Coordinates of C-alpha atoms and ligand atoms in Angstrom, one line a residue:
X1 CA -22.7 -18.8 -23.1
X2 CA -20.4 -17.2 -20.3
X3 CA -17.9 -19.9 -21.4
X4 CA -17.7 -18.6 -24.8
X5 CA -17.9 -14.9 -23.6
X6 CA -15.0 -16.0 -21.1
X7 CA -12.8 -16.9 -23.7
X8 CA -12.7 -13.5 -24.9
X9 CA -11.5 -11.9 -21.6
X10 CA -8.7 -14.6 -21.4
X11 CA -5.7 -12.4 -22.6
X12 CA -6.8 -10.2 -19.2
X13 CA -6.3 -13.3 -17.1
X14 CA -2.5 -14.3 -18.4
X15 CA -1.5 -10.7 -16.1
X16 CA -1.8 -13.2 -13.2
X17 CA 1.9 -13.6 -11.7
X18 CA 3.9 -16.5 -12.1
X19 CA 7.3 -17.3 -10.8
X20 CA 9.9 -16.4 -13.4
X21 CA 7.1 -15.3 -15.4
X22 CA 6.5 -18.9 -16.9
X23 CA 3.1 -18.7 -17.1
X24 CA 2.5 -22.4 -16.2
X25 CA -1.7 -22.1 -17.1
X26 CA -3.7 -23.7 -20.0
X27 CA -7.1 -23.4 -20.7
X28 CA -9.1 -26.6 -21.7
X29 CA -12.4 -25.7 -23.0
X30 CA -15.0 -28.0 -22.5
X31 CA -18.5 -27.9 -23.1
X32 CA -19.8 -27.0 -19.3
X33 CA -16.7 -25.8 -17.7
X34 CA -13.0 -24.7 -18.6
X35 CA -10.4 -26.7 -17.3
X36 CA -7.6 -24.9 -15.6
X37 CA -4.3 -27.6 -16.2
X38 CA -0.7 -26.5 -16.5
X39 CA 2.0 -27.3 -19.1
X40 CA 5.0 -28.9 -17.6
X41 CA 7.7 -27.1 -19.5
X42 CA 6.8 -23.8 -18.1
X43 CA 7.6 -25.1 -14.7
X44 CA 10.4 -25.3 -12.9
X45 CA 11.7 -28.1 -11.4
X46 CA 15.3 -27.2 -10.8
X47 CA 14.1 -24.3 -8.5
X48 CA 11.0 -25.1 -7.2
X49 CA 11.3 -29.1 -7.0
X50 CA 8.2 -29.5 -4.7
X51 CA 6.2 -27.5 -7.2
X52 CA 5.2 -25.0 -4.6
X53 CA 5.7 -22.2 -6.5
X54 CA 3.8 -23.5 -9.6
X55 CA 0.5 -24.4 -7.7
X56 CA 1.0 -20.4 -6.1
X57 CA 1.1 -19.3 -9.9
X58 CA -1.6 -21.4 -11.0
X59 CA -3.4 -20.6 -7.8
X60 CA -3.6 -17.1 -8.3
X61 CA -3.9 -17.5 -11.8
X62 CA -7.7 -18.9 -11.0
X63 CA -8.1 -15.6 -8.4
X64 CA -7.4 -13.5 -11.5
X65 CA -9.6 -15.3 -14.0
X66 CA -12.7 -15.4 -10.8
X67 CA -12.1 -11.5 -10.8
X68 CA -11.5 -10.6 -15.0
X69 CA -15.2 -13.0 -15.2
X70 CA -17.2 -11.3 -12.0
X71 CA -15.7 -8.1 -13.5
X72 CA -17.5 -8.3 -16.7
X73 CA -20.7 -9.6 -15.1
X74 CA -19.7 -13.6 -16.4
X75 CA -21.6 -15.5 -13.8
X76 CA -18.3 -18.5 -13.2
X77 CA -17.1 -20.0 -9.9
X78 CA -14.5 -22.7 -9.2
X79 CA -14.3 -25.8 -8.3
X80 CA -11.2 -27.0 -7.3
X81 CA -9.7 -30.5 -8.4
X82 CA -6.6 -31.2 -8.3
X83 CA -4.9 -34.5 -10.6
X84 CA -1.5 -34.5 -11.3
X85 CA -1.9 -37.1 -13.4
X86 CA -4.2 -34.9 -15.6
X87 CA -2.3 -31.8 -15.2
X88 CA -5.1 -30.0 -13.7
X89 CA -5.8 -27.7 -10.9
X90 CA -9.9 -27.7 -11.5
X91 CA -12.3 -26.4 -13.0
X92 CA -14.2 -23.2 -14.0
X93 CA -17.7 -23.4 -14.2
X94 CA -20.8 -21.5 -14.9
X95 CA -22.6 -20.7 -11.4
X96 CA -25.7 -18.8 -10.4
X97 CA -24.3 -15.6 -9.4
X98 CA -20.8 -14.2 -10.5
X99 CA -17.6 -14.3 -8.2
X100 CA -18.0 -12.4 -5.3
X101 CA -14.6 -10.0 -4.9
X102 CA -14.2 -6.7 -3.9
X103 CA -11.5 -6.5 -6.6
X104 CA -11.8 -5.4 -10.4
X105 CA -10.3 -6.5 -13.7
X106 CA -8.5 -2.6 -13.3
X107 CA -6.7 -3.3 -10.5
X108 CA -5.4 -7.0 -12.5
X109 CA -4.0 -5.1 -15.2
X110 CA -2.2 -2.8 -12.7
X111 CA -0.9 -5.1 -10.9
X112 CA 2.8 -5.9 -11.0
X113 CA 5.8 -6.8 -9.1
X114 CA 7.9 -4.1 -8.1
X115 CA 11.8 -4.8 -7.4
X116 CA 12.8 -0.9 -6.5
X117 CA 12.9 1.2 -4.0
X118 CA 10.5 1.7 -2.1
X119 CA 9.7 5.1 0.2
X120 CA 7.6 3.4 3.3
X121 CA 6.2 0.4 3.9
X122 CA 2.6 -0.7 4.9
X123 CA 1.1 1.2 7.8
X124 CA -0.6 -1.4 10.4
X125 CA -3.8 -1.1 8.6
X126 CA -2.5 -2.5 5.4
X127 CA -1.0 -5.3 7.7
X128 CA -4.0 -6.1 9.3
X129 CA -6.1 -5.9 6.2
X130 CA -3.4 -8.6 4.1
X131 CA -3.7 -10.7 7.7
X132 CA -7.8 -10.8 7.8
X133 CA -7.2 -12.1 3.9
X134 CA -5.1 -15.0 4.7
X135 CA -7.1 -15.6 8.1
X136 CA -10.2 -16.3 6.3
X137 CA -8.8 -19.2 4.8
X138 CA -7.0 -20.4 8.0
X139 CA -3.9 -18.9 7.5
X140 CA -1.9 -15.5 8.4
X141 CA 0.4 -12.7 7.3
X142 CA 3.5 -12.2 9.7
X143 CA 5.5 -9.3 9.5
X144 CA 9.6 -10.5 9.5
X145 CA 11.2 -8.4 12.1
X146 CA 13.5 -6.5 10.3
X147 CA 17.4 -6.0 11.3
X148 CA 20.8 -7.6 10.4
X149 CA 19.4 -11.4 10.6
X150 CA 17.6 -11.5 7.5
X151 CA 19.9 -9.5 5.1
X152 CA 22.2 -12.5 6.0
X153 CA 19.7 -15.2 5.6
X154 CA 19.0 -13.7 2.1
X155 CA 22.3 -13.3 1.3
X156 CA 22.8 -16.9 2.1
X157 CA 20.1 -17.9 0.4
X158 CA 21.1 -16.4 -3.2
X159 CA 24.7 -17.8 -2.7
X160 CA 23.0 -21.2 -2.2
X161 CA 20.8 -20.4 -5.5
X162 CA 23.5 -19.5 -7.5
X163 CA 25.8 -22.4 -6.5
X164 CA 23.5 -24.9 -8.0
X165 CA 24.1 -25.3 -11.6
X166 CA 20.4 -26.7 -12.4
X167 CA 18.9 -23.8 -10.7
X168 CA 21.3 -21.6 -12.9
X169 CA 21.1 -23.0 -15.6
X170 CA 16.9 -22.4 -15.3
X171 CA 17.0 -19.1 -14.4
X172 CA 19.2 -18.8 -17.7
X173 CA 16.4 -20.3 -19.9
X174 CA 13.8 -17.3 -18.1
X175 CA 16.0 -14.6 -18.1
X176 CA 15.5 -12.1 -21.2
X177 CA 18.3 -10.1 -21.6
X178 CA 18.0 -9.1 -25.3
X179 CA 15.4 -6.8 -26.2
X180 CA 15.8 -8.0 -30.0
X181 CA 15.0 -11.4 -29.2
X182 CA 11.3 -12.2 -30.0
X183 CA 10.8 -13.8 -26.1
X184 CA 11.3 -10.8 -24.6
X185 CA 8.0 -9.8 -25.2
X186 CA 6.4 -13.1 -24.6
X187 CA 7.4 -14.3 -21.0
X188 CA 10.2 -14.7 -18.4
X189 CA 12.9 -11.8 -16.7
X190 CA 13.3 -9.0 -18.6
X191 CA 16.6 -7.0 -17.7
X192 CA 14.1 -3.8 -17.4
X193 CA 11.6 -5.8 -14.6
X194 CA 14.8 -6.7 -12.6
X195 CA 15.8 -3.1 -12.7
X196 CA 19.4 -4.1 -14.5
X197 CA 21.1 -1.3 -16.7
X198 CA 22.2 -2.3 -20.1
X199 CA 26.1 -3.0 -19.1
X200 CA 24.5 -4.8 -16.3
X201 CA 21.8 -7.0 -18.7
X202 CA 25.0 -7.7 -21.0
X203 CA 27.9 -8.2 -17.9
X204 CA 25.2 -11.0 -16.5
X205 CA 24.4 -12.8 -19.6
X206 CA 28.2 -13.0 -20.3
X207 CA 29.0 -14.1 -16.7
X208 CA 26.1 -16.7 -17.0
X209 CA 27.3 -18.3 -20.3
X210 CA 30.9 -18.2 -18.4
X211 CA 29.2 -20.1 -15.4
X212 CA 30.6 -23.4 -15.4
X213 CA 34.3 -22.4 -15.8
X214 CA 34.1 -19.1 -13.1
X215 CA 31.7 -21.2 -10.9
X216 CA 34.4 -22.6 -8.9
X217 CA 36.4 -19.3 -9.2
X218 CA 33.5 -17.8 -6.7
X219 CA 30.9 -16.7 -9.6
X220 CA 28.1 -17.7 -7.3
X221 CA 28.7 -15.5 -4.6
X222 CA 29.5 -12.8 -7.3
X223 CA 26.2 -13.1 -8.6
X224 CA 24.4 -13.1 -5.5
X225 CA 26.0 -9.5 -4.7
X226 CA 25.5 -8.7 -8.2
X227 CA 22.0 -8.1 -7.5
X228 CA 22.3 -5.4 -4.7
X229 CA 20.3 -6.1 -1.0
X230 CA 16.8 -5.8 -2.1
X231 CA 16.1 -5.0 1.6
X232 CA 18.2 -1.8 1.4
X233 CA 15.6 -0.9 -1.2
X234 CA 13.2 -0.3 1.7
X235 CA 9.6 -1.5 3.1
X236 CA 9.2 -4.0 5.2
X237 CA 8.8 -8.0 4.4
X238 CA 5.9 -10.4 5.1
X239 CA 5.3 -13.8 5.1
X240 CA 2.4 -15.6 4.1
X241 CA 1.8 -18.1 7.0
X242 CA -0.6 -21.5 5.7
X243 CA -2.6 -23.6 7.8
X244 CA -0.6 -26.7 9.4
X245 CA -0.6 -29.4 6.5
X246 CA -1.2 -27.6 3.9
X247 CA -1.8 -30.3 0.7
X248 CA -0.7 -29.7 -2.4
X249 CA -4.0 -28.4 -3.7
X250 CA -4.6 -26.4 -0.2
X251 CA -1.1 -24.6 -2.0
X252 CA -3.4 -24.0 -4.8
X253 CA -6.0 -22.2 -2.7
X254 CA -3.2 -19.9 -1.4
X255 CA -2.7 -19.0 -4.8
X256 CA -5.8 -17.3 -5.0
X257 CA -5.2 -15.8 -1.2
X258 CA -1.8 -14.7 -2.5
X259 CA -3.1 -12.4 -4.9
X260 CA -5.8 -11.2 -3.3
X261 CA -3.3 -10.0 -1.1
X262 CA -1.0 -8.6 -3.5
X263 CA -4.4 -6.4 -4.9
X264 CA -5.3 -5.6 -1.3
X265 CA -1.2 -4.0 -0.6
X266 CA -2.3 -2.7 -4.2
X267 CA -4.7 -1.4 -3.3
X268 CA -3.2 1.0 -0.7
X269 CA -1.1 2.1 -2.9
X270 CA 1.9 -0.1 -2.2
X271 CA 3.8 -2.6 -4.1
X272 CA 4.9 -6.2 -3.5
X273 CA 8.6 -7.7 -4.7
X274 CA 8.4 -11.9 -4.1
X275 CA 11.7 -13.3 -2.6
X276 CA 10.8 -16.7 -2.6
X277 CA 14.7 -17.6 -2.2
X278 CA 14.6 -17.3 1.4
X279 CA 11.5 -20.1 1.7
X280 CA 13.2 -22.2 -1.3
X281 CA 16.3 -22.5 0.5
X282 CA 16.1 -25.2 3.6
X283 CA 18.2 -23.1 6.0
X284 CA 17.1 -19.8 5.6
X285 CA 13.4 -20.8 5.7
X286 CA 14.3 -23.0 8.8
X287 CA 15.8 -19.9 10.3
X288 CA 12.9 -17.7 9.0
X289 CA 10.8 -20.1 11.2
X290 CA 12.5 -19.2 14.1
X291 CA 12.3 -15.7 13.7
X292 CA 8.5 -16.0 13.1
X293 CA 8.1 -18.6 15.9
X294 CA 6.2 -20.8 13.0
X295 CA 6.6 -24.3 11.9
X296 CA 9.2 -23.2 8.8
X297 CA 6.9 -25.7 6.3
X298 CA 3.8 -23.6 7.1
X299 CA 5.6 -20.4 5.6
X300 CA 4.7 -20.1 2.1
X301 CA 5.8 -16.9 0.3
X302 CA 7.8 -13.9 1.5
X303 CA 7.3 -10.9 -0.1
X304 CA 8.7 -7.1 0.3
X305 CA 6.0 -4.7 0.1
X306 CA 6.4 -0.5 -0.2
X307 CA 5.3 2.0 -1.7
X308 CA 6.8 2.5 -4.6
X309 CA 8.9 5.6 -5.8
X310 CA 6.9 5.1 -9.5
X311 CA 5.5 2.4 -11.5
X312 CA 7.3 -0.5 -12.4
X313 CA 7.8 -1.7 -15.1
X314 CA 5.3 -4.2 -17.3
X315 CA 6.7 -7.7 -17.5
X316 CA 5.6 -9.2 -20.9
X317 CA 2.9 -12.1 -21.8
X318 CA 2.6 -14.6 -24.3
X319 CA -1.1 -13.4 -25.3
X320 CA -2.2 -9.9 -24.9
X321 CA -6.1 -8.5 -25.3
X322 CA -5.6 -7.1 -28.9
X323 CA -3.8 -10.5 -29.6
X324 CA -7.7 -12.6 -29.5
X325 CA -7.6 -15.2 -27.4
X326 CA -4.7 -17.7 -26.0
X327 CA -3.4 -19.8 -28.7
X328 CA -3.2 -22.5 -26.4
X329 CA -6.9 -22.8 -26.2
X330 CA -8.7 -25.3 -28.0
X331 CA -12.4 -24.5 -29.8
X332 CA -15.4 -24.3 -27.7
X333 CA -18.0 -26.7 -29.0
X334 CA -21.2 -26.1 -29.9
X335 CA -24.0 -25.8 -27.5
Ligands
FMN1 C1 4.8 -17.9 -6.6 C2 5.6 -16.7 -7.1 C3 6.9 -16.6 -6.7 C4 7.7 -15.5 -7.1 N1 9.0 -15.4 -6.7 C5 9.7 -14.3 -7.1 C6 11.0 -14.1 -6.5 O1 11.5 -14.9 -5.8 N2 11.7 -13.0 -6.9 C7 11.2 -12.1 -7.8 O2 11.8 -11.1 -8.1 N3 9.9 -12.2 -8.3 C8 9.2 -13.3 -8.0 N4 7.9 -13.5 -8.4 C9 7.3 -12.5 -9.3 C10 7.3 -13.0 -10.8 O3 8.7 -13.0 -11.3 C11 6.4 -12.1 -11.6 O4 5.1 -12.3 -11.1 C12 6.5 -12.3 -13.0 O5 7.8 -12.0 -13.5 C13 5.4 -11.5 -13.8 O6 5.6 -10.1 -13.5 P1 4.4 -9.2 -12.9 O7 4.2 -9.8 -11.5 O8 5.0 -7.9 -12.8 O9 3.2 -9.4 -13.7 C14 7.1 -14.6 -8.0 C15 5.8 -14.7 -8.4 C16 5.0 -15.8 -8.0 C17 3.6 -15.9 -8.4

């Protein structure tokens, strides 16, 4: 019965973040559980070739269903299983009592990722509340100290980005540039979320179709400036820190502590803005490390977090709540 009920409330759960806004998740109904797999051609392989990113996404893609159920009193936990084969992360499943979270299904549709400026960032309270989330599942929030060392390391990092033509050439597929185009309300980066101006939107989409003729005439260090120094754009950045060894579905897991860090900063009032270049990137994680004094494999996201001069603007999904449930979804059967 919550199964069925839970279908219903799935539009609420596809606000869950995903990198590039892919929206990797797909719901397998089943007749005692939903199946949470993924779809392979929402991932992306070119700029997240260990899949890190994906399992984040899909990770707090279960955090956000767990809340949007407990929310509407839907008695589900999770049981995590993780087959690669099978394309599947685990399982929801109907459970005595529903998810316990302080969070509510409010607070998911909120939620969203924040590229501007920001006036302050998080007081030592919000830092210590984000660090007691990722400490209860063996991990920690690290504040990067802030200064001349990591504008450079990020600045490195998006030149090395946009100097591989794969990586380009996937961001190209996600970006949505063209507010007539039917996509740009389904999924991906709209020129409005990355806070680009029209003349910008239609300079970058030019450029990018241009890429493999300017790219050895220095487009990729154009395009890394292109995009401004998000850490002019104030607050301060964090780093989510996972246990030693972290398996692939341990990255799942941290999913689900991701977000419920992003609702906690939320929560305060403050905003997050992911830049996951500086962990994809060898050197500039490697140096990150340093900076941290952590084993640069144990860091698993950075993100700026502020609070925001106003709200951001809503990235688009492929279902939303007036649209009925996912059309990826198969039928439940009967009871
Ligand atoms: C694992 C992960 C990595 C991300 N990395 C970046 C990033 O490097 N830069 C960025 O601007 N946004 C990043 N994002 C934010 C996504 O682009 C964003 O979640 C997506 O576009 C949907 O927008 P929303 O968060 O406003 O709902 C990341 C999100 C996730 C879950």
């Amino acid at each position: 019965m919550d199964l069925a009920v839970f279908r219903a409330l799935e539009p609420l759960c596809w606000r869950a973040p995903s990198a590039h806004n892919t929206q990797p998740w797909r719901l397998r109904y089943e007749r005692w559980a939903v199946t949470v797999g993924w779809d392979p051609t929402d991932a992306l392989p070119a700029g997240d070739p260990t899949g890190r990113d994906l399992r984040l996404s899909l990770g707090a893609f279960v955090e956000t269903c767990l809340i949007v159920a407990a929310d509407a009193g839907l008695r589900l936990d999770w049981v995590a299983d993780l087959d690669a084969a099978d394309r599947r992360v685990g399982r929801l499943r109907p459970a005595r009592h529903p998810y316990r979270t302080p969070f509510r299904t409010p607070e998911v549709w909120d939620r969203r990722t924040d590229r501007g400026r920001f006036t302050d960032g998080p007081d030592a309270d919000v830092i210590a509340a984000v660090d007691a989330v990722a400490r209860r599942s063996g991990g920690a929030v690290h504040v990067v100290p802030d200064g001349g060392r990591v504008g450079a390391l990020l600045r490195a990092a998006d030149r090395h980005v946009y100097g591989d033509p794969a990586v380009v050439a996937e961001l190209r597929r996600w970006l949505r540039l063209d507010p007539a185009r039917r996509d740009y309300r389904a999924d991906g980066l709209t020129d409005r979320c990355l806070g680009l101006s029209r003349p910008a939107a239609v300079g970058l989409r030019a450029a990018l179709a241009a890429y493999p003729v300017l790219r050895p005439l220095g487009l990729p260090r154009a395009l890394a400036a292109a995009g401004g120094d998000p850490l002019a754009r104030g607050g301060a950045l964090l780093a989510l820190v996972a246990p030693a060894d972290l398996d692939p579905a341990g990255q799942v897991e941290f999913g689900r502590v991701l977000l419920r860090v992003w609702l906690t900063v939320q929560a305060a009032g403050l905003a997050a803005h992911p830049l996951s270049q500086l962990v994809d990137v060898a050197g500039s994680r490697d140096a990150l490390g340093a900076l941290l004094d952590v084993e640069p494999g144990r860091i698993l996201h950075v993100t700026r977090v502020g609070r925001p001069v106003g709200p951001a603007p809503r990235s688009a999904r492929r279902v939303d709540p007036g649209a009925g449930a996912a059309t990826f979804a198969e039928p439940v059967p009967a009871p």
